[in-house]
């Protein structure tokens, strides 16, 4: 059977953001908010408990406030912004000190540190995010649809539309057949080959799973005949 066309690139880049941890000092906390997921995948780190008035916000990649890890800073008095060595052009900071990241990438995963300086005070908050690729519906194809029971060998292939980490699973009739040796699975788990009983017309399907997502192919059916 012919494989459906490849999905559009932007669909491959739909991302899920998970806050793994947030370490706070004093009253300062960080909260990630996922924005414009369908458009370009952007993220904003919101701040709660920050002081007001004459404040300087400085964001860093990693745990700590090393100068070489600086992303961007904002001074509320001068309303000026300074980009650091780790700034890729996708990071910016609002006048409230919120960090925005546009066109999210998988390597944006990790730890972020915020340092907030105000007269007579310095606070630090650290948060960690993990960005995952959202799983897309896999395509299932078969070597032949009309098969003779007990005789014809038939091969199903699961075609993922993702490039990240995932597991391929086979469902329904496949499960019993794998245990009995009726079906043999390839080393990469993407193809499964075997024969069918007269009553095993379907449904046949595969699925993809990751830590945060699961997607199943559409079910397929065979025309099984006997001589």
mmCIF file of N, CA and C in Angstrom, residues 116-221:
data_model
loop_
_atom_site.group_PDB
_atom_site.id
_atom_site.type_symbol
_atom_site.label_atom_id
_atom_site.label_comp_id
_atom_site.label_asym_id
_atom_site.label_seq_id
_atom_site.Cartn_x
_atom_site.Cartn_y
_atom_site.Cartn_z
ATOM 1 N N UNK A 116 17.313 38.492 40.884
ATOM 2 C CA UNK A 116 16.588 39.765 40.971
ATOM 3 C C UNK A 116 17.284 40.644 42.005
ATOM 4 N N UNK A 117 17.786 41.777 41.527
ATOM 5 C CA UNK A 117 18.491 42.716 42.401
ATOM 6 C C UNK A 117 17.636 43.961 42.609
ATOM 7 N N UNK A 118 17.459 44.326 43.874
ATOM 8 C CA UNK A 118 16.757 45.553 44.235
ATOM 9 C C UNK A 118 17.543 46.209 45.361
ATOM 10 N N UNK A 119 17.277 47.475 45.675
ATOM 11 C CA UNK A 119 18.051 48.147 46.726
ATOM 12 C C UNK A 119 18.066 47.346 48.036
ATOM 13 N N UNK A 120 19.264 46.905 48.423
ATOM 14 C CA UNK A 120 19.421 46.185 49.672
ATOM 15 C C UNK A 120 18.975 44.736 49.645
ATOM 16 N N UNK A 121 18.706 44.180 48.462
ATOM 17 C CA UNK A 121 18.198 42.799 48.423
ATOM 18 C C UNK A 121 18.620 42.122 47.126
ATOM 19 N N UNK A 122 18.837 40.807 47.220
ATOM 20 C CA UNK A 122 19.113 39.979 46.037
ATOM 21 C C UNK A 122 18.434 38.632 46.233
ATOM 22 N N UNK A 123 17.596 38.229 45.261
ATOM 23 C CA UNK A 123 16.875 36.965 45.337
ATOM 24 C C UNK A 123 17.186 36.127 44.102
ATOM 25 N N UNK A 124 17.135 34.820 44.295
ATOM 26 C CA UNK A 124 17.408 33.882 43.196
ATOM 27 C C UNK A 124 16.309 32.834 43.173
ATOM 28 N N UNK A 125 15.867 32.488 41.967
ATOM 29 C CA UNK A 125 14.910 31.387 41.793
ATOM 30 C C UNK A 125 15.381 30.539 40.616
ATOM 31 N N UNK A 126 15.189 29.245 40.736
ATOM 32 C CA UNK A 126 15.630 28.312 39.694
ATOM 33 C C UNK A 126 14.481 27.396 39.298
ATOM 34 N N UNK A 127 14.300 27.180 38.009
ATOM 35 C CA UNK A 127 13.284 26.264 37.505
ATOM 36 C C UNK A 127 13.865 25.379 36.419
ATOM 37 N N UNK A 128 13.242 24.244 36.211
ATOM 38 C CA UNK A 128 13.723 23.299 35.190
ATOM 39 C C UNK A 128 12.553 22.859 34.326
ATOM 40 N N UNK A 129 12.765 22.814 33.019
ATOM 41 C CA UNK A 129 11.732 22.359 32.101
ATOM 42 C C UNK A 129 12.275 21.248 31.206
ATOM 43 N N UNK A 130 11.360 20.407 30.752
ATOM 44 C CA UNK A 130 11.694 19.385 29.752
ATOM 45 C C UNK A 130 10.753 19.560 28.578
ATOM 46 N N UNK A 131 11.287 19.644 27.389
ATOM 47 C CA UNK A 131 10.490 19.842 26.184
ATOM 48 C C UNK A 131 10.471 18.538 25.399
ATOM 49 N N UNK A 132 9.278 18.067 25.118
ATOM 50 C CA UNK A 132 9.097 16.804 24.410
ATOM 51 C C UNK A 132 8.458 17.059 23.047
ATOM 52 N N UNK A 133 8.737 16.181 22.120
ATOM 53 C CA UNK A 133 8.055 16.209 20.834
ATOM 54 C C UNK A 133 6.702 15.523 20.983
ATOM 55 N N UNK A 134 5.650 16.203 20.601
ATOM 56 C CA UNK A 134 4.330 15.577 20.652
ATOM 57 C C UNK A 134 4.234 14.511 19.567
ATOM 58 N N UNK A 135 3.778 13.341 19.956
ATOM 59 C CA UNK A 135 3.676 12.246 19.000
ATOM 60 C C UNK A 135 2.554 12.485 18.002
ATOM 61 N N UNK A 136 2.838 12.171 16.741
ATOM 62 C CA UNK A 136 1.853 12.260 15.675
ATOM 63 C C UNK A 136 1.338 10.864 15.351
ATOM 64 N N UNK A 137 0.211 10.801 14.701
ATOM 65 C CA UNK A 137 -0.389 9.514 14.343
ATOM 66 C C UNK A 137 0.527 8.740 13.402
ATOM 67 N N UNK A 138 0.932 7.530 13.769
ATOM 68 C CA UNK A 138 1.769 6.742 12.860
ATOM 69 C C UNK A 138 0.943 6.164 11.717
ATOM 70 N N UNK A 139 1.600 5.869 10.613
ATOM 71 C CA UNK A 139 0.948 5.235 9.466
ATOM 72 C C UNK A 139 1.234 3.743 9.481
ATOM 73 N N UNK A 140 0.218 2.950 9.231
ATOM 74 C CA UNK A 140 0.368 1.500 9.173
ATOM 75 C C UNK A 140 0.132 1.036 7.749
ATOM 76 N N UNK A 141 1.076 0.278 7.187
ATOM 77 C CA UNK A 141 0.929 -0.270 5.849
ATOM 78 C C UNK A 141 1.070 -1.786 5.908
ATOM 79 N N UNK A 142 0.578 -2.470 4.873
ATOM 80 C CA UNK A 142 0.632 -3.926 4.836
ATOM 81 C C UNK A 142 1.068 -4.374 3.444
ATOM 82 N N UNK A 143 1.808 -5.470 3.381
ATOM 83 C CA UNK A 143 2.355 -5.942 2.108
ATOM 84 C C UNK A 143 1.274 -6.441 1.160
ATOM 85 N N UNK A 144 0.195 -6.999 1.690
ATOM 86 C CA UNK A 144 -0.932 -7.442 0.866
ATOM 87 C C UNK A 144 -2.191 -7.455 1.717
ATOM 88 N N UNK A 145 -3.309 -7.144 1.068
ATOM 89 C CA UNK A 145 -4.597 -7.102 1.777
ATOM 90 C C UNK A 145 -5.367 -8.401 1.593
ATOM 91 N N UNK A 146 -5.262 -9.016 0.420
ATOM 92 C CA UNK A 146 -5.925 -10.292 0.146
ATOM 93 C C UNK A 146 -4.953 -11.434 0.428
ATOM 94 N N UNK A 147 -5.230 -12.203 1.445
ATOM 95 C CA UNK A 147 -4.291 -13.239 1.866
ATOM 96 C C UNK A 147 -4.992 -14.579 2.039
ATOM 97 N N UNK A 148 -4.271 -15.638 1.745
ATOM 98 C CA UNK A 148 -4.795 -16.985 1.935
ATOM 99 C C UNK A 148 -4.437 -17.465 3.343
ATOM 100 N N UNK A 149 -5.455 -17.923 4.063
ATOM 101 C CA UNK A 149 -5.252 -18.376 5.438
ATOM 102 C C UNK A 149 -4.225 -19.499 5.492
ATOM 103 N N UNK A 150 -3.373 -19.464 6.495
ATOM 104 C CA UNK A 150 -2.329 -20.446 6.797
ATOM 105 C C UNK A 150 -1.162 -20.441 5.809
ATOM 106 N N UNK A 151 -1.341 -19.872 4.621
ATOM 107 C CA UNK A 151 -0.350 -20.011 3.563
ATOM 108 C C UNK A 151 0.446 -18.726 3.291
ATOM 109 N N UNK A 152 -0.242 -17.621 3.096
ATOM 110 C CA UNK A 152 0.426 -16.385 2.684
ATOM 111 C C UNK A 152 1.130 -15.705 3.860
ATOM 112 N N UNK A 153 2.327 -15.254 3.580
ATOM 113 C CA UNK A 153 3.045 -14.446 4.567
ATOM 114 C C UNK A 153 2.692 -12.978 4.337
ATOM 115 N N UNK A 154 2.375 -12.278 5.414
ATOM 116 C CA UNK A 154 1.984 -10.877 5.305
ATOM 117 C C UNK A 154 2.832 -10.055 6.278
ATOM 118 N N UNK A 155 3.234 -8.883 5.835
ATOM 119 C CA UNK A 155 4.084 -8.010 6.660
ATOM 120 C C UNK A 155 3.398 -6.672 6.879
ATOM 121 N N UNK A 156 3.273 -6.282 8.130
ATOM 122 C CA UNK A 156 2.785 -4.959 8.501
ATOM 123 C C UNK A 156 3.981 -4.101 8.895
ATOM 124 N N UNK A 157 3.927 -2.824 8.501
ATOM 125 C CA UNK A 157 4.991 -1.886 8.853
ATOM 126 C C UNK A 157 4.386 -0.659 9.516
ATOM 127 N N UNK A 158 4.945 -0.292 10.662
ATOM 128 C CA UNK A 158 4.518 0.913 11.382
ATOM 129 C C UNK A 158 5.477 2.038 11.025
ATOM 130 N N UNK A 159 4.937 3.138 10.467
ATOM 131 C CA UNK A 159 5.749 4.273 10.024
ATOM 132 C C UNK A 159 5.539 5.454 10.962
ATOM 133 N N UNK A 160 6.456 5.692 11.897
ATOM 134 C CA UNK A 160 6.321 6.859 12.786
ATOM 135 C C UNK A 160 6.497 8.160 12.007
ATOM 136 N N UNK A 161 5.812 9.196 12.441
ATOM 137 C CA UNK A 161 5.979 10.531 11.875
ATOM 138 C C UNK A 161 6.713 11.435 12.856
ATOM 139 N N UNK A 162 7.530 10.832 13.706
ATOM 140 C CA UNK A 162 8.319 11.559 14.691
ATOM 141 C C UNK A 162 9.781 11.130 14.596
ATOM 142 N N UNK A 163 10.646 11.973 15.143
ATOM 143 C CA UNK A 163 12.076 11.685 15.120
ATOM 144 C C UNK A 163 12.666 11.549 16.514
ATOM 145 N N UNK A 164 11.872 11.828 17.551
ATOM 146 C CA UNK A 164 12.381 11.788 18.916
ATOM 147 C C UNK A 164 12.345 10.395 19.507
ATOM 148 N N UNK A 165 12.358 10.340 20.839
ATOM 149 C CA UNK A 165 12.334 9.065 21.549
ATOM 150 C C UNK A 165 10.902 8.576 21.712
ATOM 151 N N UNK A 166 10.658 7.323 21.321
ATOM 152 C CA UNK A 166 9.332 6.734 21.456
ATOM 153 C C UNK A 166 9.458 5.218 21.403
ATOM 154 N N UNK A 167 8.395 4.546 21.809
ATOM 155 C CA UNK A 167 8.302 3.099 21.736
ATOM 156 C C UNK A 167 7.197 2.722 20.755
ATOM 157 N N UNK A 168 7.431 1.691 19.935
ATOM 158 C CA UNK A 168 6.408 1.177 19.023
ATOM 159 C C UNK A 168 5.770 -0.060 19.652
ATOM 160 N N UNK A 169 4.451 -0.105 19.656
ATOM 161 C CA UNK A 169 3.730 -1.242 20.216
ATOM 162 C C UNK A 169 2.747 -1.778 19.179
ATOM 163 N N UNK A 170 2.520 -3.110 19.210
ATOM 164 C CA UNK A 170 1.570 -3.776 18.328
ATOM 165 C C UNK A 170 0.395 -4.266 19.168
ATOM 166 N N UNK A 171 -0.817 -4.148 18.629
ATOM 167 C CA UNK A 171 -2.012 -4.389 19.432
ATOM 168 C C UNK A 171 -2.929 -5.453 18.827
ATOM 169 N N UNK A 172 -3.899 -5.879 19.639
ATOM 170 C CA UNK A 172 -4.947 -6.781 19.170
ATOM 171 C C UNK A 172 -4.439 -8.169 18.856
ATOM 172 N N UNK A 173 -4.728 -8.629 17.657
ATOM 173 C CA UNK A 173 -4.371 -9.980 17.215
ATOM 174 C C UNK A 173 -2.874 -10.214 17.306
ATOM 175 N N UNK A 174 -2.087 -9.160 17.127
ATOM 176 C CA UNK A 174 -0.638 -9.309 17.156
ATOM 177 C C UNK A 174 -0.142 -9.861 18.493
ATOM 178 N N UNK A 175 -0.756 -9.447 19.598
ATOM 179 C CA UNK A 175 -0.234 -9.782 20.923
ATOM 180 C C UNK A 175 -0.158 -11.281 21.144
ATOM 181 N N UNK A 176 -1.257 -12.002 20.852
ATOM 182 C CA UNK A 176 -1.256 -13.452 21.021
ATOM 183 C C UNK A 176 -0.308 -14.114 20.037
ATOM 184 N N UNK A 177 -0.297 -13.617 18.800
ATOM 185 C CA UNK A 177 0.551 -14.214 17.768
ATOM 186 C C UNK A 177 2.033 -14.078 18.051
ATOM 187 N N UNK A 178 2.438 -12.983 18.687
ATOM 188 C CA UNK A 178 3.841 -12.797 19.035
ATOM 189 C C UNK A 178 4.259 -13.844 20.066
ATOM 190 N N UNK A 179 3.397 -14.111 21.022
ATOM 191 C CA UNK A 179 3.710 -15.084 22.077
ATOM 192 C C UNK A 179 3.807 -16.505 21.528
ATOM 193 N N UNK A 180 2.971 -16.840 20.548
ATOM 194 C CA UNK A 180 2.946 -18.218 20.023
ATOM 195 C C UNK A 180 3.912 -18.426 18.873
ATOM 196 N N UNK A 181 4.509 -17.350 18.364
ATOM 197 C CA UNK A 181 5.423 -17.472 17.238
ATOM 198 C C UNK A 181 4.758 -17.304 15.892
ATOM 199 N N UNK A 182 3.456 -17.012 15.894
ATOM 200 C CA UNK A 182 2.749 -16.785 14.631
ATOM 201 C C UNK A 182 3.260 -15.512 13.951
ATOM 202 N N UNK A 183 3.634 -14.516 14.757
ATOM 203 C CA UNK A 183 4.146 -13.251 14.231
ATOM 204 C C UNK A 183 5.576 -13.042 14.729
ATOM 205 N N UNK A 184 6.436 -12.569 13.843
ATOM 206 C CA UNK A 184 7.813 -12.256 14.159
ATOM 207 C C UNK A 184 8.035 -10.749 14.009
ATOM 208 N N UNK A 185 8.626 -10.147 15.032
ATOM 209 C CA UNK A 185 8.852 -8.704 15.040
ATOM 210 C C UNK A 185 10.298 -8.406 14.670
ATOM 211 N N UNK A 186 10.514 -7.367 13.867
ATOM 212 C CA UNK A 186 11.871 -6.979 13.471
ATOM 213 C C UNK A 186 12.621 -6.412 14.675
ATOM 214 N N UNK A 187 13.937 -6.320 14.542
ATOM 215 C CA UNK A 187 14.767 -5.849 15.653
ATOM 216 C C UNK A 187 14.445 -4.418 16.067
ATOM 217 N N UNK A 188 14.019 -3.583 15.110
ATOM 218 C CA UNK A 188 13.663 -2.206 15.450
ATOM 219 C C UNK A 188 12.187 -2.064 15.789
ATOM 220 N N UNK A 189 11.455 -3.175 15.793
ATOM 221 C CA UNK A 189 10.043 -3.228 16.177
ATOM 222 C C UNK A 189 9.123 -2.496 15.203
ATOM 223 N N UNK A 190 9.625 -2.152 14.015
ATOM 224 C CA UNK A 190 8.811 -1.386 13.072
ATOM 225 C C UNK A 190 8.031 -2.271 12.106
ATOM 226 N N UNK A 191 8.441 -3.504 11.948
ATOM 227 C CA UNK A 191 7.705 -4.415 11.065
ATOM 228 C C UNK A 191 7.382 -5.696 11.810
ATOM 229 N N UNK A 192 6.289 -6.326 11.388
ATOM 230 C CA UNK A 192 5.875 -7.583 11.984
ATOM 231 C C UNK A 192 5.373 -8.482 10.849
ATOM 232 N N UNK A 193 5.843 -9.726 10.802
ATOM 233 C CA UNK A 193 5.554 -10.632 9.691
ATOM 234 C C UNK A 193 4.981 -11.932 10.219
ATOM 235 N N UNK A 194 3.964 -12.458 9.545
ATOM 236 C CA UNK A 194 3.380 -13.724 9.964
ATOM 237 C C UNK A 194 2.305 -14.187 9.003
ATOM 238 N N UNK A 195 1.491 -15.128 9.475
ATOM 239 C CA UNK A 195 0.385 -15.662 8.685
ATOM 240 C C UNK A 195 -0.887 -15.535 9.519
ATOM 241 N N UNK A 196 -2.043 -15.789 8.902
ATOM 242 C CA UNK A 196 -3.308 -15.556 9.609
ATOM 243 C C UNK A 196 -4.209 -16.787 9.558
ATOM 244 N N UNK A 197 -5.040 -16.899 10.582
ATOM 245 C CA UNK A 197 -6.132 -17.855 10.589
ATOM 246 C C UNK A 197 -7.283 -17.277 9.769
ATOM 247 N N UNK A 198 -8.245 -18.096 9.343
ATOM 248 C CA UNK A 198 -9.363 -17.592 8.533
ATOM 249 C C UNK A 198 -10.158 -16.477 9.214
ATOM 250 N N UNK A 199 -10.248 -16.511 10.536
ATOM 251 C CA UNK A 199 -11.074 -15.532 11.242
ATOM 252 C C UNK A 199 -10.295 -14.262 11.598
ATOM 253 N N UNK A 200 -9.010 -14.213 11.295
ATOM 254 C CA UNK A 200 -8.187 -13.077 11.719
ATOM 255 C C UNK A 200 -8.151 -11.984 10.649
ATOM 256 N N UNK A 201 -9.307 -11.416 10.388
ATOM 257 C CA UNK A 201 -9.395 -10.331 9.404
ATOM 258 C C UNK A 201 -8.955 -8.986 9.984
ATOM 259 N N UNK A 202 -8.975 -8.845 11.283
ATOM 260 C CA UNK A 202 -8.563 -7.601 11.921
ATOM 261 C C UNK A 202 -9.348 -7.354 13.196
ATOM 262 N N UNK A 203 -9.192 -6.191 13.800
ATOM 263 C CA UNK A 203 -8.372 -5.055 13.326
ATOM 264 C C UNK A 203 -6.896 -5.225 13.685
ATOM 265 N N UNK A 204 -6.053 -4.604 12.855
ATOM 266 C CA UNK A 204 -4.615 -4.579 13.080
ATOM 267 C C UNK A 204 -4.195 -3.122 13.253
ATOM 268 N N UNK A 205 -3.379 -2.858 14.258
ATOM 269 C CA UNK A 205 -2.915 -1.478 14.449
ATOM 270 C C UNK A 205 -1.633 -1.466 15.273
ATOM 271 N N UNK A 206 -0.902 -0.344 15.159
ATOM 272 C CA UNK A 206 0.296 -0.114 15.964
ATOM 273 C C UNK A 206 0.131 1.229 16.669
ATOM 274 N N UNK A 207 0.987 1.489 17.635
ATOM 275 C CA UNK A 207 0.928 2.767 18.342
ATOM 276 C C UNK A 207 2.331 3.204 18.733
ATOM 277 N N UNK A 208 2.445 4.506 19.031
ATOM 278 C CA UNK A 208 3.674 5.086 19.554
ATOM 279 C C UNK A 208 3.404 5.593 20.961
ATOM 280 N N UNK A 209 4.379 5.473 21.831
ATOM 281 C CA UNK A 209 4.235 5.994 23.186
ATOM 282 C C UNK A 209 5.550 6.605 23.651
ATOM 283 N N UNK A 210 5.437 7.669 24.439
ATOM 284 C CA UNK A 210 6.587 8.297 25.081
ATOM 285 C C UNK A 210 6.189 8.571 26.527
ATOM 286 N N UNK A 211 7.017 9.276 27.241
ATOM 287 C CA UNK A 211 6.718 9.561 28.641
ATOM 288 C C UNK A 211 5.507 10.460 28.807
ATOM 289 N N UNK A 212 5.186 11.254 27.777
ATOM 290 C CA UNK A 212 4.106 12.228 27.931
ATOM 291 C C UNK A 212 3.034 12.141 26.844
ATOM 292 N N UNK A 213 3.133 11.177 25.939
ATOM 293 C CA UNK A 213 2.196 11.161 24.814
ATOM 294 C C UNK A 213 1.990 9.738 24.301
ATOM 295 N N UNK A 214 0.848 9.540 23.632
ATOM 296 C CA UNK A 214 0.518 8.238 23.036
ATOM 297 C C UNK A 214 -0.348 8.476 21.807
ATOM 298 N N UNK A 215 -0.039 7.796 20.711
ATOM 299 C CA UNK A 215 -0.825 7.923 19.490
ATOM 300 C C UNK A 215 -0.925 6.561 18.804
ATOM 301 N N UNK A 216 -2.123 6.259 18.284
ATOM 302 C CA UNK A 216 -2.349 4.983 17.609
ATOM 303 C C UNK A 216 -2.599 5.205 16.128
ATOM 304 N N UNK A 217 -2.186 4.233 15.337
ATOM 305 C CA UNK A 217 -2.507 4.259 13.910
ATOM 306 C C UNK A 217 -3.981 3.941 13.714
ATOM 307 N N UNK A 218 -4.479 4.174 12.518
ATOM 308 C CA UNK A 218 -5.818 3.710 12.179
ATOM 309 C C UNK A 218 -5.790 2.187 12.042
ATOM 310 N N UNK A 219 -6.914 1.558 12.310
ATOM 311 C CA UNK A 219 -6.998 0.095 12.216
ATOM 312 C C UNK A 219 -7.054 -0.348 10.757
ATOM 313 N N UNK A 220 -6.439 -1.493 10.478
ATOM 314 C CA UNK A 220 -6.469 -2.074 9.145
ATOM 315 C C UNK A 220 -7.130 -3.449 9.207
ATOM 316 N N UNK A 221 -7.698 -3.859 8.050
ATOM 317 C CA UNK A 221 -8.377 -5.141 7.957
ATOM 318 C C UNK A 221 -7.866 -5.899 6.735
#
